[in-house]
Tab-separated table of C-alpha atoms in Angstrom:
chain	number	residue	atom	x	y	z
A	1	MET	CA	-37.548	-126.552	114.479
A	2	GLU	CA	-37.382	-122.716	114.510
A	3	GLU	CA	-36.278	-121.644	110.877
A	4	LYS	CA	-32.754	-120.282	110.205
A	5	LEU	CA	-33.501	-115.821	109.180
A	6	LEU	CA	-29.867	-115.736	108.148
A	7	GLU	CA	-26.821	-117.891	107.779
A	8	ILE	CA	-23.268	-117.114	107.244
A	9	VAL	CA	-22.074	-119.905	105.504
A	10	ASN	CA	-18.314	-120.956	105.115
A	11	VAL	CA	-17.405	-116.823	104.283
A	12	ASN	CA	-13.032	-116.058	103.883
A	13	LYS	CA	-11.338	-113.061	103.712
A	14	SER	CA	-8.228	-111.895	103.054
A	15	PHE	CA	-6.811	-108.436	102.682
A	16	GLY	CA	-3.333	-109.227	101.103
A	17	GLU	CA	-0.953	-110.947	102.979
A	18	ARG	CA	-3.479	-111.232	105.593
A	19	GLN	CA	-6.509	-113.403	106.539
A	20	VAL	CA	-8.631	-111.959	108.692
A	21	LEU	CA	-11.598	-114.239	108.702
A	22	LYS	CA	-11.459	-118.245	107.919
A	23	ASN	CA	-14.209	-120.568	107.331
A	24	ILE	CA	-16.762	-118.198	109.412
A	25	SER	CA	-20.316	-120.594	109.618
A	26	PHE	CA	-23.471	-119.564	111.837
A	27	SER	CA	-26.811	-118.718	111.687
A	28	LEU	CA	-29.637	-116.550	113.296
A	29	LYS	CA	-33.122	-116.941	113.748
A	30	LYS	CA	-36.107	-114.733	113.699
A	31	GLY	CA	-36.258	-112.494	117.248
A	32	GLU	CA	-32.240	-114.231	117.635
A	33	PHE	CA	-29.950	-111.450	119.772
A	34	ILE	CA	-26.374	-112.459	118.652
A	35	SER	CA	-22.882	-110.075	119.642
A	36	LEU	CA	-19.430	-110.884	117.985
A	37	VAL	CA	-16.847	-110.235	120.704
A	38	GLY	CA	-13.235	-110.585	119.872
A	39	LEU	CA	-9.778	-108.229	120.009
A	40	SER	CA	-9.666	-105.366	117.137
A	41	GLY	CA	-8.324	-106.965	113.898
A	42	SER	CA	-10.316	-110.411	114.371
A	43	GLY	CA	-12.954	-109.485	111.549
A	44	LYS	CA	-15.667	-108.294	112.878
A	45	SER	CA	-16.569	-105.242	110.954
A	46	THR	CA	-14.808	-106.835	108.538
A	47	LEU	CA	-17.782	-109.729	108.724
A	48	LEU	CA	-20.689	-107.051	108.999
A	49	ASN	CA	-19.535	-105.544	105.874
A	50	ILE	CA	-19.494	-108.485	104.092
A	51	ILE	CA	-23.339	-109.388	105.477
A	52	ALA	CA	-24.582	-106.012	104.643
A	53	GLY	CA	-22.989	-106.544	100.624
A	54	LEU	CA	-20.121	-103.398	101.377
A	55	GLU	CA	-17.284	-105.635	100.900
A	56	LYS	CA	-16.493	-109.174	98.898
A	57	ALA	CA	-15.752	-111.890	100.561
A	58	ASP	CA	-13.342	-114.104	98.908
A	59	SER	CA	-15.345	-117.113	99.610
A	60	GLY	CA	-18.771	-118.073	101.079
A	61	ASN	CA	-22.169	-117.237	100.916
A	62	ILE	CA	-24.524	-115.120	103.017
A	63	ILE	CA	-28.369	-116.392	102.938
A	64	LEU	CA	-31.112	-114.689	104.044
A	65	GLU	CA	-34.736	-116.251	103.909
A	66	LYS	CA	-33.174	-119.221	101.979
A	67	LYS	CA	-31.934	-116.769	99.832
A	68	ASP	CA	-28.334	-116.118	98.420
A	69	ILE	CA	-27.497	-112.036	98.930
A	70	THR	CA	-23.938	-112.666	99.139
A	71	ASN	CA	-22.370	-109.448	97.871
A	72	GLN	CA	-26.065	-107.512	97.312
A	73	LYS	CA	-26.787	-104.568	99.227
A	74	GLY	CA	-30.153	-103.023	100.699
A	75	THR	CA	-30.840	-106.274	102.120
A	76	VAL	CA	-30.276	-105.993	106.129
A	77	SER	CA	-30.740	-102.706	108.306
A	78	TYR	CA	-26.756	-102.074	109.346
A	79	MET	CA	-26.097	-99.245	111.987
A	80	PHE	CA	-22.802	-97.624	112.765
A	81	GLN	CA	-21.291	-96.350	115.902
A	82	LYS	CA	-22.596	-92.838	115.462
A	83	ASP	CA	-26.050	-91.304	114.845
A	84	LEU	CA	-24.809	-90.069	111.312
A	85	LEU	CA	-27.954	-87.555	111.625
A	86	PHE	CA	-27.969	-84.955	109.286
A	87	PRO	CA	-27.569	-81.589	111.878
A	88	TYR	CA	-30.341	-78.995	109.102
A	89	TYR	CA	-32.616	-81.841	108.568
A	90	THR	CA	-35.425	-82.460	111.134
A	91	ILE	CA	-35.385	-86.011	113.280
A	92	LEU	CA	-38.843	-86.993	110.363
A	93	ASP	CA	-36.641	-86.611	107.547
A	94	ASN	CA	-33.304	-87.392	108.825
A	95	VAL	CA	-35.459	-90.956	109.599
A	96	ILE	CA	-36.814	-91.182	105.856
A	97	LEU	CA	-33.765	-90.175	104.012
A	98	PRO	CA	-32.690	-93.886	103.700
A	99	LEU	CA	-35.991	-94.495	101.897
A	100	VAL	CA	-36.586	-91.327	100.091
A	101	ILE	CA	-33.412	-92.414	98.283
A	102	GLN	CA	-34.588	-95.680	97.612
A	103	GLY	CA	-36.853	-93.848	95.645
A	104	GLU	CA	-40.133	-94.094	98.321
A	105	ASP	CA	-42.479	-91.035	97.401
A	106	LYS	CA	-41.788	-88.681	100.634
A	107	ALA	CA	-45.132	-88.580	102.059
A	108	ASN	CA	-45.265	-92.485	101.976
A	109	ALA	CA	-42.257	-92.769	103.131
A	110	LYS	CA	-43.455	-90.166	106.100
A	111	LYS	CA	-46.598	-92.209	106.867
A	112	LYS	CA	-44.387	-95.366	107.546
A	113	ALA	CA	-41.695	-93.680	109.719
A	114	LEU	CA	-45.288	-91.558	112.062
A	115	PRO	CA	-46.655	-94.670	113.372
A	116	LEU	CA	-43.336	-95.749	114.827
A	117	PHE	CA	-42.041	-92.856	116.771
A	118	SER	CA	-43.995	-93.384	120.045
A	119	GLN	CA	-42.636	-97.794	119.552
A	120	PHE	CA	-38.881	-96.208	119.695
A	121	SER	CA	-40.075	-93.183	122.573
A	122	LEU	CA	-39.698	-90.674	119.964
A	123	ASP	CA	-42.981	-88.943	120.565
A	124	GLY	CA	-42.510	-84.968	120.151
A	125	THR	CA	-39.074	-85.306	118.422
A	126	GLN	CA	-40.229	-85.470	114.397
A	127	ALA	CA	-39.880	-81.100	113.807
A	128	GLN	CA	-36.882	-80.990	116.331
A	129	TYR	CA	-33.214	-81.442	114.996
A	130	PRO	CA	-30.381	-83.560	116.228
A	131	SER	CA	-29.231	-80.486	118.342
A	132	GLU	CA	-31.923	-80.178	120.431
A	133	LEU	CA	-32.515	-84.024	121.652
A	134	SER	CA	-29.551	-85.831	123.974
A	135	GLY	CA	-27.181	-88.659	123.301
A	136	GLY	CA	-29.640	-91.566	123.661
A	137	MET	CA	-32.487	-89.459	121.943
A	138	ARG	CA	-30.625	-89.454	118.841
A	139	GLN	CA	-29.560	-93.435	118.869
A	140	ARG	CA	-32.970	-94.088	118.899
A	141	ALA	CA	-33.601	-91.842	116.087
A	142	ALA	CA	-30.849	-93.814	114.711
A	143	PHE	CA	-32.495	-97.229	115.104
A	144	LEU	CA	-35.396	-96.330	113.829
A	145	ARG	CA	-34.106	-94.808	110.547
A	146	THR	CA	-31.789	-98.515	110.216
A	147	TYR	CA	-35.432	-100.211	111.395
A	148	LEU	CA	-37.174	-98.586	108.483
A	149	THR	CA	-34.770	-99.585	105.911
A	150	SER	CA	-35.338	-103.286	106.460
A	151	LYS	CA	-37.126	-105.270	109.593
A	152	LYS	CA	-35.560	-108.307	109.148
A	153	VAL	CA	-32.138	-108.283	110.540
A	154	MET	CA	-29.875	-105.338	112.544
A	155	LEU	CA	-26.135	-104.941	112.197
A	156	LEU	CA	-24.820	-102.971	114.989
A	157	ASP	CA	-21.520	-101.938	114.964
A	158	GLU	CA	-20.973	-100.590	118.299
A	159	PRO	CA	-23.637	-98.542	118.897
A	160	PHE	CA	-23.443	-97.883	122.476
A	161	SER	CA	-19.633	-97.375	122.541
A	162	ALA	CA	-19.996	-93.535	122.295
A	163	LEU	CA	-22.657	-92.902	125.379
A	164	ASP	CA	-21.530	-92.556	128.919
A	165	MET	CA	-22.768	-94.849	131.184
A	166	ILE	CA	-25.307	-93.741	132.747
A	167	THR	CA	-27.013	-93.403	129.051
A	168	LYS	CA	-25.777	-96.878	127.816
A	169	ASN	CA	-27.828	-98.467	130.685
A	170	HIS	CA	-30.897	-96.418	129.937
A	171	MET	CA	-30.415	-97.443	125.693
A	172	HIS	CA	-29.466	-101.237	127.484
A	173	GLU	CA	-32.882	-101.142	128.939
A	174	TRP	CA	-34.614	-99.595	125.927
A	175	TYR	CA	-33.602	-102.425	123.697
A	176	LEU	CA	-34.012	-105.227	125.876
A	177	LYS	CA	-37.247	-104.240	125.886
A	178	SER	CA	-38.032	-102.906	122.077
A	179	VAL	CA	-36.544	-106.465	121.113
A	180	ARG	CA	-39.797	-108.320	122.453
A	181	LYS	CA	-42.158	-105.925	120.786
A	182	LEU	CA	-40.921	-106.075	117.746
A	183	GLY	CA	-39.003	-109.214	117.852
A	184	LEU	CA	-35.835	-107.871	116.212
A	185	THR	CA	-32.960	-109.957	115.241
A	186	THR	CA	-30.216	-108.231	115.616
A	187	LEU	CA	-26.015	-108.984	115.186
A	188	LEU	CA	-24.022	-106.867	117.347
A	189	ILE	CA	-20.075	-106.119	117.227
A	190	THR	CA	-18.969	-104.891	120.747
A	191	HIS	CA	-16.469	-104.773	123.150
A	192	ASP	CA	-18.405	-104.305	125.732
A	193	ILE	CA	-18.305	-107.906	127.466
A	194	GLU	CA	-21.090	-106.906	129.875
A	195	GLU	CA	-23.271	-105.494	127.289
A	196	ALA	CA	-22.648	-108.367	125.494
A	197	ILE	CA	-24.191	-110.813	128.217
A	198	LEU	CA	-26.988	-108.771	129.175
A	199	LEU	CA	-28.508	-108.181	125.344
A	200	SER	CA	-27.432	-111.476	123.836
A	201	ASP	CA	-29.209	-115.065	123.367
A	202	ARG	CA	-26.074	-116.122	122.318
A	203	ILE	CA	-22.040	-114.509	121.714
A	204	LEU	CA	-19.440	-115.630	119.554
A	205	ILE	CA	-16.165	-115.175	120.488
A	206	MET	CA	-13.630	-114.292	117.698
A	207	ASN	CA	-9.999	-114.602	117.355
A	208	ASN	CA	-6.926	-113.852	114.873
A	209	VAL	CA	-6.556	-115.767	111.967
A	210	ASP	CA	-4.519	-119.235	113.450
A	211	LYS	CA	-3.401	-121.519	110.709
A	212	ASN	CA	-3.877	-124.448	112.649
A	213	GLU	CA	-7.174	-123.767	113.710
A	214	GLU	CA	-10.036	-124.152	111.324
A	215	THR	CA	-11.844	-120.550	112.159
A	216	ASN	CA	-11.512	-117.875	114.201
A	217	ILE	CA	-14.504	-118.487	115.671
A	218	ILE	CA	-13.124	-119.779	119.065
A	219	ALA	CA	-16.219	-120.304	121.012
A	220	GLU	CA	-19.667	-120.047	121.182
A	221	LEU	CA	-21.849	-119.495	124.471
A	222	LYS	CA	-24.997	-119.483	125.104
A	223	VAL	CA	-26.525	-116.929	127.694
A	224	ASP	CA	-28.474	-118.952	130.323
A	225	CYS	CA	-31.138	-116.713	131.104
A	226	GLU	CA	-34.821	-115.901	130.031
A	227	LYS	CA	-35.954	-113.895	127.337
A	228	ASN	CA	-37.525	-111.731	129.155
A	229	ARG	CA	-34.330	-110.561	131.488
A	230	THR	CA	-34.302	-107.228	132.620
A	231	MET	CA	-31.725	-105.193	134.109
A	232	ASP	CA	-30.990	-107.237	137.272
A	233	PHE	CA	-29.382	-110.414	135.689
A	234	CYS	CA	-26.068	-107.672	135.412
A	235	TYR	CA	-25.756	-108.472	139.454
A	236	THR	CA	-26.315	-112.294	139.182
A	237	MET	CA	-23.953	-114.671	139.564
A	238	GLU	CA	-24.319	-116.563	136.413
A	239	PHE	CA	-24.218	-113.090	134.783
A	240	ALA	CA	-20.691	-112.719	136.681
A	241	GLU	CA	-19.529	-116.263	135.983
A	242	MET	CA	-20.092	-116.032	131.862
A	243	LYS	CA	-18.049	-112.403	131.990
A	244	LYS	CA	-15.108	-114.231	133.877
A	245	LYS	CA	-15.342	-116.949	131.108
A	246	ILE	CA	-15.214	-114.643	128.622
A	247	CYS	CA	-12.139	-112.600	130.119
A	248	LYS	CA	-10.000	-115.656	130.588
A	249	MET	CA	-10.807	-116.283	126.812
A	250	LEU	CA	-9.490	-113.076	125.464
């Protein structure tokens, strides 16, 4: 049985009188991709902030490789919706910036980053600036920066939502390949149901806290598709049936 890489154990969080997370518990195995889907206000971003140590839970624990990392920053990677690249830094300098901030020698940081540019389809962009890159390439640079920070778990908060549909499709295809090549373990927030089905191994459906329910994760769905899936999965009956099922839940 494959060991759990990340465990979220009975996490609760309230803001004043309003409870946003109630007894949240689930785990990720190495290389697994889980999406959190739910209405705005159901606590998805709050949960990612707690996992990343940016926000404190009222109770509960975050376990990474059997070590308690509750309230600890810098233990997992976190990527936001916008690429957040500095316009006057080269792509290489943007990518290594978190490592430099953490105190790593700049030359060593570059040695770590440079071999990965080809894997992230960014060869030739090292000396370019963000304004010279397309939206998809900037997002790949942001992914590379996130991956460099910590290779164990990637927390993604709607990283594809600002892209146009064609670019988003290309990014989905690229990320599917990257997941296999790099063995990425990913927890994604998305409002795009099709995106969740295409990319995920499992989908967790979140709702606003109901005092009569034990938790605000109302369902867990396994995506019944082989790991080496492609974009063609979007045109299958299985895909359509799962989308219908999730839409009814929401």
